Amino acid sequence: MAANPCPCNSGKTFEDCCAPLLGGQARAQTAEALMRARFTAHVREDFDFVAATHAAAEKDSYNKSAAEAQAKTLTWTRLEILETEAGGPDDAAGTVTFAAHFTQNGQSMVHREKSEFVREDGEWVYVDGEINPRSAPVRVDKVGRNDPCPCGSGKKYKKCCGA
Amino acid sequence: MERRFRCTGCGKCCQGRLPLSVPDALAHADRFPLFVLWAPVRPGGRSYDLTRQLGVTLDLKKKKQAALRVAILSYVPSGMKCPALQDDGLCAVHDAKPLRCRAMPLSGARAEDDQDDLLLPRAGWECDVGEDAPVVYRDKTVVARGDYEAEREQLIKDAAILRPFATMMLQAAPQIRMDVEKMASRPMGGHVITDTAHLIQHLAGVDAFHFAAKQLPVMEAFAARTAGVAELAKEHKRYADSAAHWRRVLGG
């Protein structure tokens, strides 16, 4: 375990992970890196960083004092990145789906969100997110009795697994 | 059909719950115990289309829908007088009183052709509805329009804040969604009440700590007034929980 583990649970130290982004010495290369830094900023109650990394259209609606007030009532414990789509060094947009764990009033809770990020003037910024996103529907392909068996045996389904 | 009305200042309607516009709630946050009201209206129910327009549309099971009214509420127990009602029966904040009070007995939250029942004084009210009182409503049209229209205009402005707030909460808090859907599917209806903790995030420019400092003493006072009263146990818990939340925000 690192001496000063980064709150975003990357396994790196804070200095090697989110600190340069929060301090302004480095820029996020990916949407996920910004997502991680914004979580770390919440943990460290650095809401100026959170405010500064909102998309221009969203900046006016961000209530920094409300975020500060909320921080007094809960403790962020852990970040899990569940899925990313695009958002790489060569992309202009991307999404990051995450679960941010916290405790509030002695209860363990989870905030799940699919966040949308875009680049503005080359820099990744947060647009908004869908909370408790629905996962893609599970598709079940029907196998007819006379179709080849999905187990790969080459037999008809009805002569194989479907028997 | 004509309805006449003149306020006699009897103060009898100044009790219990009072839905407030967003600016009124913020202006009187040091006076009223503020909560959020979630009140579903089923298709064919009162002012359904207007409620959809000002609130959100709920998708229910079996492709059914309901309109959901979302409003900030001064949550005073039924029968308990308004904190701004003085002993002489007059309003302590008359010149700054909420749009909801000014528009009484008409309601900007109800469609113009759906005001009739509001103009029948309820038991114990001393409204003047006699021959000398002015006509305020004729043939489903509001005659005395000023305060009614002012309230409606504000509700339309509030919708720009309350609709995204409600959409977010219904996504983020499955318990609220489940409770609201349950109420929407009950034949006798019903509503849900939540605290204002998450609403503040949607009020750009409102200082959450100032708001907390105003609400904490109000919640404490109402918790004290309802303590030990069996029939107000639910209300008491809401005040106490809300007070505890604002105390945490203020670091106490």
mmCIF file of C-alpha atoms in Angstrom:
data_model
loop_
_atom_site.group_PDB
_atom_site.id
_atom_site.type_symbol
_atom_site.label_atom_id
_atom_site.label_comp_id
_atom_site.label_asym_id
_atom_site.label_seq_id
_atom_site.Cartn_x
_atom_site.Cartn_y
_atom_site.Cartn_z
ATOM 1 C CA MET A 1 0.000 0.000 0.000
ATOM 2 C CA ALA A 2 1.303 3.396 -0.940
ATOM 3 C CA ALA A 3 2.363 5.734 1.855
ATOM 4 C CA ASN A 4 -0.164 8.396 0.885
ATOM 5 C CA PRO A 5 -2.722 6.547 -1.203
ATOM 6 C CA CYS A 6 -4.736 8.604 -3.635
ATOM 7 C CA PRO A 7 -8.378 8.914 -2.491
ATOM 8 C CA CYS A 8 -9.493 7.816 -5.991
ATOM 9 C CA ASN A 9 -8.273 4.251 -5.273
ATOM 10 C CA SER A 10 -5.946 4.119 -8.269
ATOM 11 C CA GLY A 11 -3.355 2.326 -6.141
ATOM 12 C CA LYS A 12 -0.885 5.156 -6.764
ATOM 13 C CA THR A 13 0.179 7.764 -4.264
ATOM 14 C CA PHE A 14 -1.769 11.037 -4.208
ATOM 15 C CA GLU A 15 1.361 12.857 -5.462
ATOM 16 C CA ASP A 16 1.674 10.535 -8.476
ATOM 17 C CA CYS A 17 -2.038 10.554 -9.247
ATOM 18 C CA CYS A 18 -4.566 13.353 -8.660
ATOM 19 C CA ALA A 19 -2.382 15.924 -6.880
ATOM 20 C CA PRO A 20 -0.845 17.463 -10.054
ATOM 21 C CA LEU A 21 -4.342 17.868 -11.557
ATOM 22 C CA LEU A 22 -5.792 19.450 -8.426
ATOM 23 C CA GLY A 23 -2.746 21.685 -8.121
ATOM 24 C CA GLY A 24 -2.984 22.814 -11.732
ATOM 25 C CA GLN A 25 0.486 21.516 -12.695
ATOM 26 C CA ALA A 26 -0.973 18.952 -15.084
ATOM 27 C CA ARG A 27 -4.065 18.449 -17.177
ATOM 28 C CA ALA A 28 -6.252 15.376 -17.288
ATOM 29 C CA GLN A 29 -5.326 13.321 -20.373
ATOM 30 C CA THR A 30 -8.485 11.273 -20.256
ATOM 31 C CA ALA A 31 -12.068 11.659 -19.096
ATOM 32 C CA GLU A 32 -11.411 8.982 -16.480
ATOM 33 C CA ALA A 33 -8.447 10.927 -15.100
ATOM 34 C CA LEU A 34 -10.677 13.990 -14.682
ATOM 35 C CA MET A 35 -13.399 11.854 -13.105
ATOM 36 C CA ARG A 36 -10.880 10.503 -10.604
ATOM 37 C CA ALA A 37 -9.533 13.970 -9.859
ATOM 38 C CA ARG A 38 -13.051 15.336 -9.300
ATOM 39 C CA PHE A 39 -13.752 12.521 -6.820
ATOM 40 C CA THR A 40 -10.501 13.248 -5.036
ATOM 41 C CA ALA A 41 -11.450 16.936 -4.986
ATOM 42 C CA HIS A 42 -14.734 16.002 -3.276
ATOM 43 C CA VAL A 43 -12.818 13.950 -0.701
ATOM 44 C CA ARG A 44 -10.424 16.846 -0.076
ATOM 45 C CA GLU A 45 -13.273 19.390 -0.186
ATOM 46 C CA ASP A 46 -11.539 21.250 -3.018
ATOM 47 C CA PHE A 47 -14.760 22.534 -4.554
ATOM 48 C CA ASP A 48 -12.972 25.254 -6.528
ATOM 49 C CA PHE A 49 -11.468 22.441 -8.609
ATOM 50 C CA VAL A 50 -14.894 20.839 -8.987
ATOM 51 C CA ALA A 51 -16.381 24.172 -10.072
ATOM 52 C CA ALA A 52 -13.525 24.878 -12.476
ATOM 53 C CA THR A 53 -13.901 21.535 -14.244
ATOM 54 C CA HIS A 54 -17.563 21.998 -15.158
ATOM 55 C CA ALA A 55 -18.469 22.667 -18.785
ATOM 56 C CA ALA A 56 -19.034 26.377 -19.447
ATOM 57 C CA ALA A 57 -22.775 25.884 -19.898
ATOM 58 C CA GLU A 58 -23.052 24.219 -16.492
ATOM 59 C CA LYS A 59 -20.820 26.573 -14.482
ATOM 60 C CA ASP A 60 -23.590 29.009 -13.537
ATOM 61 C CA SER A 61 -25.816 26.297 -12.142
ATOM 62 C CA TYR A 62 -23.172 24.820 -9.847
ATOM 63 C CA ASN A 63 -23.840 25.740 -6.224
ATOM 64 C CA LYS A 64 -20.475 25.499 -4.514
ATOM 65 C CA SER A 65 -21.836 26.300 -1.053
ATOM 66 C CA ALA A 66 -24.356 23.454 -1.376
ATOM 67 C CA ALA A 67 -21.512 21.052 -2.190
ATOM 68 C CA GLU A 68 -19.560 22.333 0.818
ATOM 69 C CA ALA A 69 -22.639 21.944 3.027
ATOM 70 C CA GLN A 70 -23.243 18.428 1.746
ATOM 71 C CA ALA A 71 -19.623 17.522 2.476
ATOM 72 C CA LYS A 72 -20.261 18.271 6.164
ATOM 73 C CA THR A 73 -22.894 15.550 6.275
ATOM 74 C CA LEU A 74 -21.103 12.649 4.583
ATOM 75 C CA THR A 75 -17.737 10.945 4.167
ATOM 76 C CA TRP A 76 -16.589 9.645 0.779
ATOM 77 C CA THR A 77 -14.951 6.269 1.215
ATOM 78 C CA ARG A 78 -14.129 4.707 -2.143
ATOM 79 C CA LEU A 79 -14.374 5.157 -5.905
ATOM 80 C CA GLU A 80 -14.985 2.376 -8.397
ATOM 81 C CA ILE A 81 -14.747 3.026 -12.118
ATOM 82 C CA LEU A 82 -17.253 0.638 -13.671
ATOM 83 C CA GLU A 83 -17.064 1.458 -17.365
ATOM 84 C CA THR A 84 -15.589 4.019 -19.724
ATOM 85 C CA GLU A 85 -16.579 4.818 -23.287
ATOM 86 C CA ALA A 86 -14.192 6.865 -25.446
ATOM 87 C CA GLY A 87 -12.758 9.765 -23.422
ATOM 88 C CA GLY A 88 -9.187 8.843 -24.405
ATOM 89 C CA PRO A 89 -6.265 11.165 -25.238
ATOM 90 C CA ASP A 90 -7.460 11.438 -28.864
ATOM 91 C CA ASP A 91 -11.182 11.705 -28.181
ATOM 92 C CA ALA A 92 -13.338 14.818 -27.966
ATOM 93 C CA ALA A 93 -15.968 13.309 -25.692
ATOM 94 C CA GLY A 94 -16.485 10.343 -23.429
ATOM 95 C CA THR A 95 -18.456 8.848 -20.602
ATOM 96 C CA VAL A 96 -17.340 7.347 -17.318
ATOM 97 C CA THR A 97 -19.638 5.171 -15.247
ATOM 98 C CA PHE A 98 -18.656 4.995 -11.618
ATOM 99 C CA ALA A 99 -19.785 4.094 -8.126
ATOM 100 C CA ALA A 100 -18.754 6.525 -5.411
ATOM 101 C CA HIS A 101 -19.150 4.987 -1.965
ATOM 102 C CA PHE A 102 -19.842 7.120 1.076
ATOM 103 C CA THR A 103 -21.183 6.951 4.593
ATOM 104 C CA GLN A 104 -23.904 9.244 5.864
ATOM 105 C CA ASN A 105 -25.618 9.071 9.268
ATOM 106 C CA GLY A 106 -23.723 5.848 9.908
ATOM 107 C CA GLN A 107 -25.102 4.211 6.766
ATOM 108 C CA SER A 108 -23.033 3.003 3.817
ATOM 109 C CA MET A 109 -24.404 4.385 0.574
ATOM 110 C CA VAL A 110 -23.411 4.425 -3.095
ATOM 111 C CA HIS A 111 -23.771 7.137 -5.713
ATOM 112 C CA ARG A 112 -23.794 5.531 -9.171
ATOM 113 C CA GLU A 113 -23.515 7.814 -12.138
ATOM 114 C CA LYS A 114 -22.771 7.731 -15.836
ATOM 115 C CA SER A 115 -20.950 11.016 -16.347
ATOM 116 C CA GLU A 116 -20.541 12.790 -19.635
ATOM 117 C CA PHE A 117 -17.289 14.602 -20.377
ATOM 118 C CA VAL A 118 -16.245 16.744 -23.344
ATOM 119 C CA ARG A 119 -13.178 18.741 -24.285
ATOM 120 C CA GLU A 120 -13.438 22.518 -24.148
ATOM 121 C CA ASP A 121 -10.375 24.363 -25.502
ATOM 122 C CA GLY A 122 -8.548 21.037 -25.344
ATOM 123 C CA GLU A 123 -9.321 20.434 -21.671
ATOM 124 C CA TRP A 124 -11.633 17.745 -20.336
ATOM 125 C CA VAL A 125 -14.680 19.118 -18.518
ATOM 126 C CA TYR A 126 -17.731 17.543 -16.859
ATOM 127 C CA VAL A 127 -21.088 18.164 -18.550
ATOM 128 C CA ASP A 128 -23.579 16.207 -16.475
ATOM 129 C CA GLY A 129 -24.506 12.708 -15.490
ATOM 130 C CA GLU A 130 -27.256 10.169 -15.354
ATOM 131 C CA ILE A 131 -27.641 8.956 -11.804
ATOM 132 C CA ASN A 132 -28.312 5.232 -11.332
ATOM 133 C CA PRO A 133 -27.949 4.604 -15.084
ATOM 134 C CA ARG A 134 -29.724 1.635 -16.556
ATOM 135 C CA SER A 135 -27.361 -0.978 -17.896
ATOM 136 C CA ALA A 136 -27.836 -2.140 -21.461
ATOM 137 C CA PRO A 137 -30.598 -4.734 -21.695
ATOM 138 C CA VAL A 138 -29.433 -8.323 -21.619
ATOM 139 C CA ARG A 139 -30.169 -9.917 -24.980
ATOM 140 C CA VAL A 140 -31.145 -13.545 -25.093
ATOM 141 C CA ASP A 141 -30.931 -15.193 -28.504
ATOM 142 C CA LYS A 142 -33.484 -17.873 -29.028
ATOM 143 C CA VAL A 143 -32.159 -21.208 -30.291
ATOM 144 C CA GLY A 144 -34.581 -23.128 -32.495
ATOM 145 C CA ARG A 145 -34.795 -26.885 -31.986
ATOM 146 C CA ASN A 146 -33.366 -27.526 -35.460
ATOM 147 C CA ASP A 147 -30.630 -24.844 -35.238
ATOM 148 C CA PRO A 148 -26.998 -25.819 -34.701
ATOM 149 C CA CYS A 149 -26.377 -26.280 -30.993
ATOM 150 C CA PRO A 150 -24.698 -23.205 -29.390
ATOM 151 C CA CYS A 151 -22.271 -25.532 -27.593
ATOM 152 C CA GLY A 152 -20.416 -25.913 -30.900
ATOM 153 C CA SER A 153 -20.889 -29.660 -31.255
ATOM 154 C CA GLY A 154 -22.216 -29.288 -34.832
ATOM 155 C CA LYS A 155 -25.314 -31.303 -33.981
ATOM 156 C CA LYS A 156 -28.816 -29.968 -34.037
ATOM 157 C CA TYR A 157 -29.812 -28.360 -30.744
ATOM 158 C CA LYS A 158 -32.595 -30.940 -30.268
ATOM 159 C CA LYS A 159 -30.092 -33.793 -30.671
ATOM 160 C CA CYS A 160 -27.570 -32.205 -28.289
ATOM 161 C CA CYS A 161 -27.984 -29.842 -25.325
ATOM 162 C CA GLY A 162 -31.679 -29.350 -26.036
ATOM 163 C CA ALA A 163 -32.460 -33.036 -25.826
ATOM 164 C CA MET B 1 -72.012 31.357 -12.645
ATOM 165 C CA GLU B 2 -70.447 34.020 -10.429
ATOM 166 C CA ARG B 3 -68.380 33.690 -7.287
ATOM 167 C CA ARG B 4 -67.964 36.620 -4.933
ATOM 168 C CA PHE B 5 -65.253 36.995 -2.346
ATOM 169 C CA ARG B 6 -63.852 39.553 0.057
ATOM 170 C CA CYS B 7 -61.258 38.741 2.682
ATOM 171 C CA THR B 8 -62.407 39.708 6.184
ATOM 172 C CA GLY B 9 -59.022 39.078 7.722
ATOM 173 C CA CYS B 10 -60.389 36.335 9.956
ATOM 174 C CA GLY B 11 -57.083 34.467 9.733
ATOM 175 C CA LYS B 12 -58.831 31.108 9.585
ATOM 176 C CA CYS B 13 -57.040 29.984 6.416
ATOM 177 C CA CYS B 14 -53.654 30.879 7.978
ATOM 178 C CA GLN B 15 -52.934 27.383 9.294
ATOM 179 C CA GLY B 16 -51.374 24.116 8.320
ATOM 180 C CA ARG B 17 -49.406 23.424 5.161
ATOM 181 C CA LEU B 18 -48.645 26.169 2.692
ATOM 182 C CA PRO B 19 -47.002 25.576 -0.696
ATOM 183 C CA LEU B 20 -44.524 28.353 -1.437
ATOM 184 C CA SER B 21 -42.837 29.661 -4.554
ATOM 185 C CA VAL B 22 -39.056 29.251 -4.566
ATOM 186 C CA PRO B 23 -38.362 32.975 -3.925
ATOM 187 C CA ASP B 24 -40.997 33.103 -1.163
ATOM 188 C CA ALA B 25 -39.549 30.004 0.513
ATOM 189 C CA LEU B 26 -36.050 31.496 0.430
ATOM 190 C CA ALA B 27 -37.259 34.911 1.638
ATOM 191 C CA HIS B 28 -39.061 33.319 4.593
ATOM 192 C CA ALA B 29 -36.609 30.498 5.361
ATOM 193 C CA ASP B 30 -36.189 31.928 8.883
ATOM 194 C CA ARG B 31 -39.936 31.575 9.499
ATOM 195 C CA PHE B 32 -41.327 28.431 7.841
ATOM 196 C CA PRO B 33 -40.210 24.796 8.295
ATOM 197 C CA LEU B 34 -39.472 23.989 4.643
ATOM 198 C CA PHE B 35 -39.924 20.594 3.018
ATOM 199 C CA VAL B 36 -40.617 19.355 -0.502
ATOM 200 C CA LEU B 37 -44.077 18.180 -1.509
ATOM 201 C CA TRP B 38 -44.458 15.470 -4.179
ATOM 202 C CA ALA B 39 -48.133 15.201 -5.108
ATOM 203 C CA PRO B 40 -49.168 12.963 -8.016
ATOM 204 C CA VAL B 41 -52.297 13.774 -10.006
ATOM 205 C CA ARG B 42 -53.812 10.990 -12.096
ATOM 206 C CA PRO B 43 -55.118 11.576 -15.639
ATOM 207 C CA GLY B 44 -58.544 13.161 -15.329
ATOM 208 C CA GLY B 45 -57.636 14.518 -11.879
ATOM 209 C CA ARG B 46 -57.678 18.179 -10.913
ATOM 210 C CA SER B 47 -55.708 20.444 -13.281
ATOM 211 C CA TYR B 48 -53.877 17.434 -14.727
ATOM 212 C CA ASP B 49 -52.455 19.187 -17.796
ATOM 213 C CA LEU B 50 -51.271 22.223 -15.821
ATOM 214 C CA THR B 51 -49.685 19.968 -13.201
ATOM 215 C CA ARG B 52 -47.757 18.181 -15.948
ATOM 216 C CA GLN B 53 -46.645 21.491 -17.384
ATOM 217 C CA LEU B 54 -45.460 22.869 -14.031
ATOM 218 C CA GLY B 55 -44.162 19.570 -12.688
ATOM 219 C CA VAL B 56 -43.053 16.304 -14.229
ATOM 220 C CA THR B 57 -44.731 13.351 -15.861
ATOM 221 C CA LEU B 58 -44.363 10.011 -14.124
ATOM 222 C CA ASP B 59 -44.257 6.831 -16.165
ATOM 223 C CA LEU B 60 -46.107 4.166 -14.233
ATOM 224 C CA LYS B 61 -46.628 0.476 -14.813
ATOM 225 C CA LYS B 62 -48.857 -0.745 -17.652
ATOM 226 C CA LYS B 63 -48.002 2.331 -19.745
ATOM 227 C CA LYS B 64 -49.978 4.572 -17.404
ATOM 228 C CA GLN B 65 -48.863 8.069 -16.574
ATOM 229 C CA ALA B 66 -49.447 10.572 -13.820
ATOM 230 C CA ALA B 67 -48.598 14.232 -13.390
ATOM 231 C CA LEU B 68 -46.391 15.006 -10.421
ATOM 232 C CA ARG B 69 -46.607 18.329 -8.664
ATOM 233 C CA VAL B 70 -43.379 19.318 -6.926
ATOM 234 C CA ALA B 71 -43.412 22.292 -4.583
ATOM 235 C CA ILE B 72 -41.644 23.701 -1.580
ATOM 236 C CA LEU B 73 -43.925 23.451 1.410
ATOM 237 C CA SER B 74 -44.189 25.302 4.689
ATOM 238 C CA TYR B 75 -44.902 22.115 6.621
ATOM 239 C CA VAL B 76 -46.999 23.235 9.576
ATOM 240 C CA PRO B 77 -49.230 20.557 11.126
ATOM 241 C CA SER B 78 -52.872 20.773 10.127
ATOM 242 C CA GLY B 79 -54.726 23.062 12.523
ATOM 243 C CA MET B 80 -51.554 24.689 13.844
ATOM 244 C CA LYS B 81 -51.504 28.376 12.992
ATOM 245 C CA CYS B 82 -49.066 29.972 10.600
ATOM 246 C CA PRO B 83 -45.902 31.197 12.337
ATOM 247 C CA ALA B 84 -46.570 34.643 10.816
ATOM 248 C CA LEU B 85 -50.133 34.888 12.164
ATOM 249 C CA GLN B 86 -50.266 37.329 15.066
ATOM 250 C CA ASP B 87 -52.529 37.019 18.086
ATOM 251 C CA ASP B 88 -54.713 39.830 16.703
ATOM 252 C CA GLY B 89 -55.451 37.619 13.681
ATOM 253 C CA LEU B 90 -53.374 39.712 11.288
ATOM 254 C CA CYS B 91 -50.296 38.782 9.283
ATOM 255 C CA ALA B 92 -46.921 39.779 10.709
ATOM 256 C CA VAL B 93 -45.425 39.946 7.220
ATOM 257 C CA HIS B 94 -48.408 41.389 5.372
ATOM 258 C CA ASP B 95 -46.347 43.588 3.034
ATOM 259 C CA ALA B 96 -43.963 40.748 2.200
ATOM 260 C CA LYS B 97 -46.382 37.884 2.361
ATOM 261 C CA PRO B 98 -46.064 34.953 -0.031
ATOM 262 C CA LEU B 99 -47.755 34.955 -3.436
ATOM 263 C CA ARG B 100 -49.725 31.887 -2.331
ATOM 264 C CA CYS B 101 -51.345 33.912 0.472
ATOM 265 C CA ARG B 102 -51.995 36.899 -1.795
ATOM 266 C CA ALA B 103 -53.716 34.766 -4.410
ATOM 267 C CA MET B 104 -56.007 33.081 -1.842
ATOM 268 C CA PRO B 105 -58.571 31.723 -2.289
ATOM 269 C CA LEU B 106 -57.676 31.372 -5.978
ATOM 270 C CA SER B 107 -54.706 29.186 -6.853
ATOM 271 C CA GLY B 108 -52.138 29.733 -9.594
ATOM 272 C CA ALA B 109 -51.317 26.033 -9.340
ATOM 273 C CA ARG B 110 -54.792 25.139 -10.594
ATOM 274 C CA ALA B 111 -56.167 25.647 -14.093
ATOM 275 C CA GLU B 112 -58.263 28.775 -14.590
ATOM 276 C CA ASP B 113 -61.430 26.744 -15.230
ATOM 277 C CA ASP B 114 -60.786 24.663 -12.115
ATOM 278 C CA GLN B 115 -61.141 27.254 -9.333
ATOM 279 C CA ASP B 116 -64.791 26.834 -8.415
ATOM 280 C CA ASP B 117 -64.384 24.668 -5.318
ATOM 281 C CA LEU B 118 -61.693 26.957 -3.922
ATOM 282 C CA LEU B 119 -64.212 29.802 -3.707
ATOM 283 C CA LEU B 120 -66.548 27.991 -1.344
ATOM 284 C CA PRO B 121 -65.469 29.045 2.154
ATOM 285 C CA ARG B 122 -64.587 26.041 4.258
ATOM 286 C CA ALA B 123 -66.244 25.345 7.604
ATOM 287 C CA GLY B 124 -65.335 28.031 10.121
ATOM 288 C CA TRP B 125 -63.917 30.481 7.575
ATOM 289 C CA GLU B 126 -65.422 33.955 7.701
ATOM 290 C CA CYS B 127 -64.883 34.989 4.063
ATOM 291 C CA ASP B 128 -67.441 37.509 2.792
ATOM 292 C CA VAL B 129 -69.122 35.883 -0.204
ATOM 293 C CA GLY B 130 -72.323 37.935 0.037
ATOM 294 C CA GLU B 131 -73.974 40.320 -2.456
ATOM 295 C CA ASP B 132 -71.683 43.212 -1.479
ATOM 296 C CA ALA B 133 -68.476 41.295 -2.089
ATOM 297 C CA PRO B 134 -66.859 41.772 -5.497
ATOM 298 C CA VAL B 135 -67.187 39.125 -8.181
ATOM 299 C CA VAL B 136 -63.813 37.374 -8.434
ATOM 300 C CA TYR B 137 -64.721 34.454 -10.736
ATOM 301 C CA ARG B 138 -67.295 34.374 -13.514
ATOM 302 C CA ASP B 139 -68.048 31.573 -16.000
ATOM 303 C CA LYS B 140 -64.797 29.727 -15.254
ATOM 304 C CA THR B 141 -62.794 32.912 -15.754
ATOM 305 C CA VAL B 142 -60.844 34.712 -13.055
ATOM 306 C CA VAL B 143 -62.038 38.339 -12.794
ATOM 307 C CA ALA B 144 -59.650 39.578 -10.109
ATOM 308 C CA ARG B 145 -56.555 38.537 -12.044
ATOM 309 C CA GLY B 146 -53.545 40.314 -10.508
ATOM 310 C CA ASP B 147 -52.421 38.028 -7.683
ATOM 311 C CA TYR B 148 -53.641 34.902 -9.466
ATOM 312 C CA GLU B 149 -51.550 35.680 -12.525
ATOM 313 C CA ALA B 150 -48.551 36.705 -10.425
ATOM 314 C CA GLU B 151 -48.598 33.342 -8.681
ATOM 315 C CA ARG B 152 -48.946 31.457 -11.976
ATOM 316 C CA GLU B 153 -46.059 33.371 -13.549
ATOM 317 C CA GLN B 154 -43.845 32.555 -10.594
ATOM 318 C CA LEU B 155 -44.815 28.871 -10.721
ATOM 319 C CA ILE B 156 -43.773 28.797 -14.383
ATOM 320 C CA LYS B 157 -40.404 30.315 -13.440
ATOM 321 C CA ASP B 158 -40.031 27.877 -10.534
ATOM 322 C CA ALA B 159 -40.657 24.955 -12.885
ATOM 323 C CA ALA B 160 -37.293 25.678 -14.535
ATOM 324 C CA ILE B 161 -35.659 24.784 -11.196
ATOM 325 C CA LEU B 162 -38.080 22.217 -9.802
ATOM 326 C CA ARG B 163 -38.414 20.049 -12.901
ATOM 327 C CA PRO B 164 -34.693 19.199 -13.244
ATOM 328 C CA PHE B 165 -34.507 18.802 -9.461
ATOM 329 C CA ALA B 166 -37.431 16.361 -9.484
ATOM 330 C CA THR B 167 -36.054 14.416 -12.450
ATOM 331 C CA MET B 168 -32.698 14.081 -10.700
ATOM 332 C CA MET B 169 -34.247 12.984 -7.394
ATOM 333 C CA LEU B 170 -36.509 10.415 -9.025
ATOM 334 C CA GLN B 171 -33.388 8.936 -10.683
ATOM 335 C CA ALA B 172 -31.090 9.182 -7.695
ATOM 336 C CA ALA B 173 -33.450 8.256 -4.864
ATOM 337 C CA PRO B 174 -35.332 5.052 -5.750
ATOM 338 C CA GLN B 175 -37.152 5.232 -2.403
ATOM 339 C CA ILE B 176 -38.782 8.544 -3.322
ATOM 340 C CA ARG B 177 -39.722 7.212 -6.753
ATOM 341 C CA MET B 178 -41.262 4.103 -5.215
ATOM 342 C CA ASP B 179 -43.197 6.112 -2.625
ATOM 343 C CA VAL B 180 -44.458 8.574 -5.245
ATOM 344 C CA GLU B 181 -45.483 5.773 -7.609
ATOM 345 C CA LYS B 182 -47.294 4.026 -4.786
ATOM 346 C CA MET B 183 -49.250 7.197 -4.027
ATOM 347 C CA ALA B 184 -49.992 7.703 -7.721
ATOM 348 C CA SER B 185 -51.498 4.221 -7.995
ATOM 349 C CA ARG B 186 -53.679 4.464 -4.883
ATOM 350 C CA PRO B 187 -57.332 5.232 -5.681
ATOM 351 C CA MET B 188 -57.498 7.737 -2.815
ATOM 352 C CA GLY B 189 -54.244 9.390 -3.874
ATOM 353 C CA GLY B 190 -51.683 10.693 -1.453
ATOM 354 C CA HIS B 191 -48.429 12.595 -1.409
ATOM 355 C CA VAL B 192 -44.830 12.313 -0.274
ATOM 356 C CA ILE B 193 -42.823 14.809 1.742
ATOM 357 C CA THR B 194 -39.026 15.009 1.736
ATOM 358 C CA ASP B 195 -36.498 17.418 3.173
ATOM 359 C CA THR B 196 -34.880 20.272 1.229
ATOM 360 C CA ALA B 197 -31.256 19.092 1.602
ATOM 361 C CA HIS B 198 -30.833 18.180 -2.079
ATOM 362 C CA LEU B 199 -32.941 21.033 -3.407
ATOM 363 C CA ILE B 200 -30.307 23.576 -2.355
ATOM 364 C CA GLN B 201 -27.883 22.174 -4.945
ATOM 365 C CA HIS B 202 -30.346 23.255 -7.614
ATOM 366 C CA LEU B 203 -30.690 26.802 -6.320
ATOM 367 C CA ALA B 204 -27.763 28.561 -7.956
ATOM 368 C CA GLY B 205 -26.572 31.524 -5.948
ATOM 369 C CA VAL B 206 -28.211 30.434 -2.689
ATOM 370 C CA ASP B 207 -25.728 30.146 0.168
ATOM 371 C CA ALA B 208 -26.389 26.734 1.692
ATOM 372 C CA PHE B 209 -24.883 27.745 5.031
ATOM 373 C CA HIS B 210 -27.095 30.852 5.330
ATOM 374 C CA PHE B 211 -30.079 28.685 4.474
ATOM 375 C CA ALA B 212 -29.022 26.112 7.090
ATOM 376 C CA ALA B 213 -28.609 28.842 9.714
ATOM 377 C CA LYS B 214 -32.155 30.072 9.014
ATOM 378 C CA GLN B 215 -33.794 26.650 8.944
ATOM 379 C CA LEU B 216 -32.082 25.144 12.010
ATOM 380 C CA PRO B 217 -33.834 27.311 14.648
ATOM 381 C CA VAL B 218 -37.185 26.958 12.837
ATOM 382 C CA MET B 219 -36.898 23.153 12.757
ATOM 383 C CA GLU B 220 -35.809 23.113 16.411
ATOM 384 C CA ALA B 221 -38.784 25.276 17.402
ATOM 385 C CA PHE B 222 -41.270 23.067 15.545
ATOM 386 C CA ALA B 223 -39.626 19.918 16.933
ATOM 387 C CA ALA B 224 -40.109 21.369 20.413
ATOM 388 C CA ARG B 225 -43.748 22.323 19.730
ATOM 389 C CA THR B 226 -44.573 18.823 18.480
ATOM 390 C CA ALA B 227 -42.540 16.854 21.041
ATOM 391 C CA GLY B 228 -44.535 14.295 22.971
ATOM 392 C CA VAL B 229 -47.728 14.818 20.945
ATOM 393 C CA ALA B 230 -48.687 11.343 19.790
ATOM 394 C CA GLU B 231 -50.700 12.422 16.741
ATOM 395 C CA LEU B 232 -47.848 14.673 15.573
ATOM 396 C CA ALA B 233 -45.129 12.044 15.938
ATOM 397 C CA LYS B 234 -44.531 11.891 12.175
ATOM 398 C CA GLU B 235 -44.211 15.659 11.910
ATOM 399 C CA HIS B 236 -41.985 15.754 14.976
ATOM 400 C CA LYS B 237 -39.589 13.224 13.454
ATOM 401 C CA ARG B 238 -39.353 15.241 10.241
ATOM 402 C CA TYR B 239 -38.501 18.436 12.147
ATOM 403 C CA ALA B 240 -35.985 16.617 14.359
ATOM 404 C CA ASP B 241 -34.302 14.876 11.395
ATOM 405 C CA SER B 242 -34.136 18.099 9.440
ATOM 406 C CA ALA B 243 -32.723 19.978 12.444
ATOM 407 C CA ALA B 244 -30.079 17.264 12.831
ATOM 408 C CA HIS B 245 -29.135 17.620 9.166
ATOM 409 C CA TRP B 246 -28.741 21.407 9.306
ATOM 410 C CA ARG B 247 -26.821 21.079 12.582
ATOM 411 C CA ARG B 248 -24.327 18.762 10.836
ATOM 412 C CA VAL B 249 -24.024 21.221 7.959
ATOM 413 C CA LEU B 250 -23.263 23.989 10.432
ATOM 414 C CA GLY B 251 -20.727 21.752 12.187
ATOM 415 C CA GLY B 252 -22.585 21.609 15.514
#
